[in-house]
Structures are given as structure tokens and as C-alpha cells.
Amino acid sequence: DGGITQSPKYLFRKEGQNVTLSCEQNLNHDAMYWYRQDPGQGLRLIYYSQIVNDFQKGDIAEGYSVSREKKESFPLTVTSAQKNPTAFYLCASSSQRGVETYNEQFFGPGTRLTVL
Amino acid sequence: KNEVEQSPQNLTAQEGEFITINCSYSVGISALHWLQQHPGGGIVSLFMLSSGKKKHGRLIATINIQEKHSSLHITASHPRDSAVYICAVRWGGSEKLVFGKGMKLTVNP
């Protein structure tokens, strides 16, 4: 089945450690996105990538890093520089990378990160 | 400032009721999305629309471009409709979505 997978669903880390969240899609989508969700707030964009080997900062990129070495994979690293890393992280993808035509975004199941 | 406002923030309904969820935005947009998030956290896209009205099963989404307002209607609501409903907009020329805070719907049997 086509879709987006994120692993693990729950992740616990000690303060000061870097942690990498996985996101894989087999939808052949060009664009991929990482969002953060906090209680009582809307989703906020961390990073996005419109094509392999290219990515742009979103609204809250500080303390995060990404890579896009393969079309199907867009891992997110939460570094020790991120002041409040505990949150729910959602990955998404869409089939259009240009600004002319906008398609819906498909979301993964999310990873809940807790930093102790 | 580009903003997306949803109302109400929480809604409790009885099974079978007709439900309306509202979304307002501050400037002109190119597209508006309605999303559904279940308690487990996964998000499903319900509708993407830029004008008029769309219907899928018991769900109807409308948008009024002049009023900068969209509504999501649920007919014959059911407990399985209990979820958080999120409105998101894309402003012209932007790849990015801006999300509302969501509205938590609880449908009691």
C-alpha cells in the first residue's frame, strides 16, 4: 500500500542528546514536509523539501536539521540546541513541488518525542 | 499578519445532529484544506477547495472567497466523527500551509 511511515511512534530521549526521526514515503511525491504540533497550537512548519538534495527552512527551523538524499526519505534531526523539543512531529508529502498547482498533503502517523 | 481562526474551539454533540465547523482567514488565499485528526494523532485530508462547495459522504465543505470564510458540515453525526478538525490555508504564491488551532468535536451516542 502507498503511504507515509514514521518511526518510531513514541520516542524518549535524555536532554542534550540529538535524535533523528524517520519519515519514508512510497507515493513518489516530490515535496516533503516536517511539522511540529504542540497542545493548543496549530501545526507549525519546521522544514520542507521540494526536490532531492534541496530543502528550505520553515517557520521554526532553529534547533532542527534535515537531509533529502533520496526522494522517498526525509529524516529530521532534533538537536540539543532545540530548547523545547518535547512535541508531536508530523511528516507530510505532496505530489507537486511548483507554485502553479497545489495538491493536498498526505500525512504520516506522527512521532511523539519526549525529552526527559 | 496572516491568520487562520477556527470556531468553536470545542463542540459536544449528540449522535445524529447536524454539525457546522467554521474557519476564517485574514487575507486572500489560493486554497483551503480541511483535515481530520483522530486521537491517535494521524491526520487525514478531507477536502481541498478554492471556491464553491465539495461533498463527500456525510461531509460538506463550502468556501466564500469574498467573506474569507469556510465551513465544514457534518450531517447525521456519529461517534466515529469525534476528532479534531483542522483548517489550513495556502496563500497565493506560497508552497506552505498555515494551520488553524483545530476544533475538537465529541459526538456522544
Short mmCIF file of C-alpha atoms in Angstrom, two decimals:
data_model
loop_
_atom_site.label_atom_id
_atom_site.label_comp_id
_atom_site.label_asym_id
_atom_site.label_seq_id
_atom_site.Cartn_x
_atom_site.Cartn_y
_atom_site.Cartn_z
CA ASP A 1 0.00 0.00 0.00
CA GLY A 2 1.15 3.54 -0.74
CA GLY A 3 1.65 5.86 2.18
CA ILE A 4 3.91 7.63 4.60
CA THR A 5 5.57 5.90 7.50
CA GLN A 6 7.12 7.49 10.53
CA SER A 7 9.09 5.65 13.14
CA PRO A 8 9.08 5.22 15.99
CA LYS A 9 5.60 6.25 17.20
CA TYR A 10 6.93 7.14 20.66
CA LEU A 11 10.47 8.26 21.39
CA PHE A 12 12.13 9.14 24.65
CA ARG A 13 15.47 10.89 24.92
CA LYS A 14 17.57 12.49 27.57
CA GLU A 15 18.11 16.22 27.50
CA GLY A 16 21.18 17.17 25.49
CA GLN A 17 21.02 14.23 23.08
CA ASN A 18 20.40 14.56 19.37
CA VAL A 19 17.64 12.36 18.00
CA THR A 20 16.63 11.54 14.42
CA LEU A 21 13.01 10.96 13.38
CA SER A 22 12.38 8.86 10.33
CA CYS A 23 9.95 9.67 7.51
CA GLU A 24 9.56 7.47 4.43
CA GLN A 25 7.02 7.71 1.60
CA ASN A 26 6.34 5.42 -1.34
CA LEU A 27 3.90 7.77 -3.07
CA ASN A 28 6.54 9.05 -5.48
CA HIS A 29 5.92 12.57 -4.17
CA ASP A 30 8.45 15.31 -4.86
CA ALA A 31 7.69 17.50 -1.86
CA MET A 32 8.05 16.53 1.79
CA TYR A 33 7.42 18.49 4.96
CA TRP A 34 8.06 18.33 8.70
CA TYR A 35 5.63 19.88 11.16
CA ARG A 36 5.57 20.23 14.89
CA GLN A 37 2.33 20.15 16.89
CA ASP A 38 2.03 21.44 20.45
CA PRO A 39 -1.12 21.36 22.61
CA GLY A 40 -3.48 24.20 21.80
CA GLN A 41 -1.49 25.32 18.77
CA GLY A 42 -1.75 24.79 15.07
CA LEU A 43 0.82 22.76 13.18
CA ARG A 44 3.98 24.72 12.52
CA LEU A 45 6.35 24.09 9.63
CA ILE A 46 9.91 23.13 10.55
CA TYR A 47 11.50 22.30 7.17
CA TYR A 48 10.33 21.37 3.73
CA SER A 49 11.90 19.92 0.62
CA GLN A 50 10.62 20.31 -2.91
CA ILE A 51 13.21 18.08 -4.57
CA VAL A 52 16.04 15.70 -3.74
CA ASN A 53 19.16 17.37 -2.32
CA ASP A 54 17.30 20.61 -1.64
CA PHE A 55 15.37 21.86 1.38
CA GLN A 56 14.20 25.13 2.91
CA LYS A 57 13.67 26.34 6.44
CA GLY A 58 10.12 26.70 7.65
CA ASP A 59 8.86 28.95 10.42
CA ILE A 60 10.58 27.22 13.34
CA ALA A 61 13.77 25.64 11.94
CA GLU A 62 16.10 26.60 14.79
CA GLY A 63 17.44 23.55 16.59
CA TYR A 64 16.48 21.17 13.78
CA SER A 65 18.26 19.77 10.73
CA VAL A 66 17.15 17.67 7.77
CA SER A 67 18.53 15.87 4.75
CA ARG A 68 16.96 14.77 1.48
CA GLU A 69 19.37 12.33 -0.13
CA LYS A 70 16.60 10.15 -1.55
CA LYS A 71 13.19 11.08 -2.92
CA GLU A 72 11.39 8.74 -0.54
CA SER A 73 13.16 9.75 2.67
CA PHE A 74 13.25 12.99 4.68
CA PRO A 75 14.71 12.41 8.17
CA LEU A 76 14.54 15.13 10.81
CA THR A 77 17.20 15.54 13.49
CA VAL A 78 16.23 17.28 16.70
CA THR A 79 19.46 18.69 18.07
CA SER A 80 20.41 19.62 21.59
CA ALA A 81 20.07 23.26 20.52
CA GLN A 82 16.29 22.93 20.35
CA LYS A 83 15.07 24.50 23.59
CA ASN A 84 11.70 22.70 23.88
CA PRO A 85 11.90 19.51 21.83
CA THR A 86 9.05 17.63 23.51
CA ALA A 87 6.23 17.65 20.95
CA PHE A 88 4.33 15.64 18.36
CA TYR A 89 6.13 15.60 15.00
CA LEU A 90 4.29 15.03 11.73
CA CYS A 91 5.76 14.37 8.32
CA ALA A 92 3.82 15.03 5.12
CA SER A 93 4.31 14.80 1.39
CA SER A 94 2.62 16.14 -1.72
CA SER A 95 2.91 15.49 -5.40
CA GLN A 96 3.59 19.00 -6.63
CA ARG A 97 6.69 21.00 -5.99
CA GLY A 98 5.88 24.02 -8.12
CA VAL A 99 3.83 27.01 -7.07
CA GLU A 100 1.46 26.76 -10.04
CA THR A 101 -0.56 23.78 -8.91
CA TYR A 102 -1.20 22.86 -5.31
CA ASN A 103 -2.09 19.35 -4.30
CA GLU A 104 -3.21 18.01 -0.98
CA GLN A 105 -0.67 16.92 1.54
CA PHE A 106 -0.64 13.36 2.86
CA PHE A 107 0.39 12.95 6.47
CA GLY A 108 2.25 10.25 8.33
CA PRO A 109 1.05 8.87 11.69
CA GLY A 110 3.43 11.08 13.66
CA THR A 111 6.14 10.58 16.26
CA ARG A 112 5.64 11.73 19.84
CA LEU A 113 9.01 12.82 21.20
CA THR A 114 9.51 13.23 24.93
CA VAL A 115 12.75 14.65 26.24
CA LEU A 116 13.37 13.78 29.88
CA LYS B 1 -0.35 39.08 9.82
CA ASN B 2 -1.79 36.06 8.04
CA GLU B 3 -4.08 34.25 10.43
CA VAL B 4 -6.46 31.33 10.44
CA GLU B 5 -9.19 31.28 13.06
CA GLN B 6 -11.46 28.38 13.83
CA SER B 7 -14.65 28.38 15.85
CA PRO B 8 -15.81 26.95 18.11
CA GLN B 9 -12.72 25.51 19.81
CA ASN B 10 -14.64 22.61 21.28
CA LEU B 11 -18.02 21.16 20.46
CA THR B 12 -20.02 18.35 22.00
CA ALA B 13 -22.97 16.98 20.07
CA GLN B 14 -25.43 14.13 20.24
CA GLU B 15 -25.41 11.41 17.62
CA GLY B 16 -27.50 12.38 14.63
CA GLU B 17 -27.07 16.14 14.98
CA PHE B 18 -26.05 18.42 12.12
CA ILE B 19 -22.69 20.00 12.90
CA THR B 20 -21.01 23.09 11.46
CA ILE B 21 -17.36 23.98 11.99
CA ASN B 22 -16.15 27.39 10.90
CA CYS B 23 -12.86 28.77 9.60
CA SER B 24 -11.97 32.38 8.85
CA TYR B 25 -8.78 33.76 7.39
CA SER B 26 -7.34 37.22 7.12
CA VAL B 27 -6.19 37.65 3.51
CA GLY B 28 -6.89 36.17 0.10
CA ILE B 29 -5.89 32.56 -0.40
CA SER B 30 -5.27 30.15 -3.26
CA ALA B 31 -6.58 27.05 -1.47
CA LEU B 32 -8.13 25.91 1.79
CA HIS B 33 -7.81 22.46 3.31
CA TRP B 34 -9.95 20.67 5.87
CA LEU B 35 -8.13 17.96 7.81
CA GLN B 36 -9.24 15.43 10.42
CA GLN B 37 -7.00 14.31 13.29
CA HIS B 38 -8.04 11.31 15.35
CA PRO B 39 -6.94 10.74 18.97
CA GLY B 40 -4.01 8.61 17.84
CA GLY B 41 -2.58 11.65 16.10
CA GLY B 42 -2.72 10.70 12.44
CA ILE B 43 -4.10 13.34 10.08
CA VAL B 44 -6.34 12.68 7.10
CA SER B 45 -7.05 15.22 4.39
CA LEU B 46 -10.82 15.64 3.94
CA PHE B 47 -11.12 18.41 1.36
CA MET B 48 -9.07 20.88 -0.60
CA LEU B 49 -11.07 23.70 -2.16
CA SER B 50 -10.55 27.11 -3.65
CA SER B 51 -14.16 28.00 -4.46
CA GLY B 52 -17.71 26.76 -4.11
CA LYS B 53 -18.62 23.55 -2.40
CA LYS B 54 -17.50 19.94 -2.16
CA LYS B 55 -19.30 16.90 -0.77
CA HIS B 56 -18.03 13.51 0.30
CA GLY B 57 -20.43 11.19 2.04
CA ARG B 58 -21.84 12.97 5.09
CA LEU B 59 -19.29 15.79 4.88
CA ILE B 60 -19.81 19.04 3.01
CA ALA B 61 -17.25 21.83 2.73
CA THR B 62 -18.05 25.32 1.49
CA ILE B 63 -15.95 28.40 0.96
CA ASN B 64 -16.91 32.04 0.49
CA ILE B 65 -13.96 33.85 -1.04
CA GLN B 66 -15.43 37.33 -0.56
CA GLU B 67 -16.20 36.71 3.12
CA LYS B 68 -12.86 34.86 3.66
CA HIS B 69 -14.74 32.09 5.39
CA SER B 70 -15.19 28.35 5.06
CA SER B 71 -17.46 25.88 6.79
CA LEU B 72 -17.32 22.14 7.24
CA HIS B 73 -20.70 20.49 7.78
CA ILE B 74 -21.29 17.00 9.12
CA THR B 75 -24.74 15.56 8.57
CA ALA B 76 -26.17 12.76 10.73
CA SER B 77 -23.17 12.88 13.05
CA HIS B 78 -21.84 9.68 14.57
CA PRO B 79 -19.48 8.97 17.49
CA ARG B 80 -16.80 7.93 15.00
CA ASP B 81 -16.78 11.55 13.77
CA SER B 82 -15.21 12.50 17.11
CA ALA B 83 -11.87 14.05 16.21
CA VAL B 84 -10.05 17.34 15.88
CA TYR B 85 -10.92 19.18 12.67
CA ILE B 86 -8.21 21.45 11.32
CA CYS B 87 -8.48 24.20 8.74
CA ALA B 88 -5.35 25.14 6.79
CA VAL B 89 -4.84 27.72 4.07
CA ARG B 90 -2.32 28.36 1.35
CA TRP B 91 -1.70 31.92 0.35
CA GLY B 92 -1.08 32.73 -3.31
CA GLY B 93 2.46 32.06 -4.46
CA SER B 94 3.39 30.11 -1.35
CA GLU B 95 4.19 26.43 -1.05
CA LYS B 96 3.41 26.48 2.64
CA LEU B 97 0.21 25.80 4.57
CA VAL B 98 -0.82 27.86 7.59
CA PHE B 99 -2.91 25.94 10.08
CA GLY B 100 -5.67 26.87 12.47
CA LYS B 101 -5.56 25.51 16.01
CA GLY B 102 -8.25 22.95 15.32
CA MET B 103 -11.67 22.25 16.74
CA LYS B 104 -12.24 19.25 18.98
CA LEU B 105 -15.54 17.54 18.22
CA THR B 106 -17.08 14.96 20.52
CA VAL B 107 -20.18 13.13 19.36
CA ASN B 108 -21.94 11.22 22.11
CA PRO B 109 -24.09 8.17 21.40
#
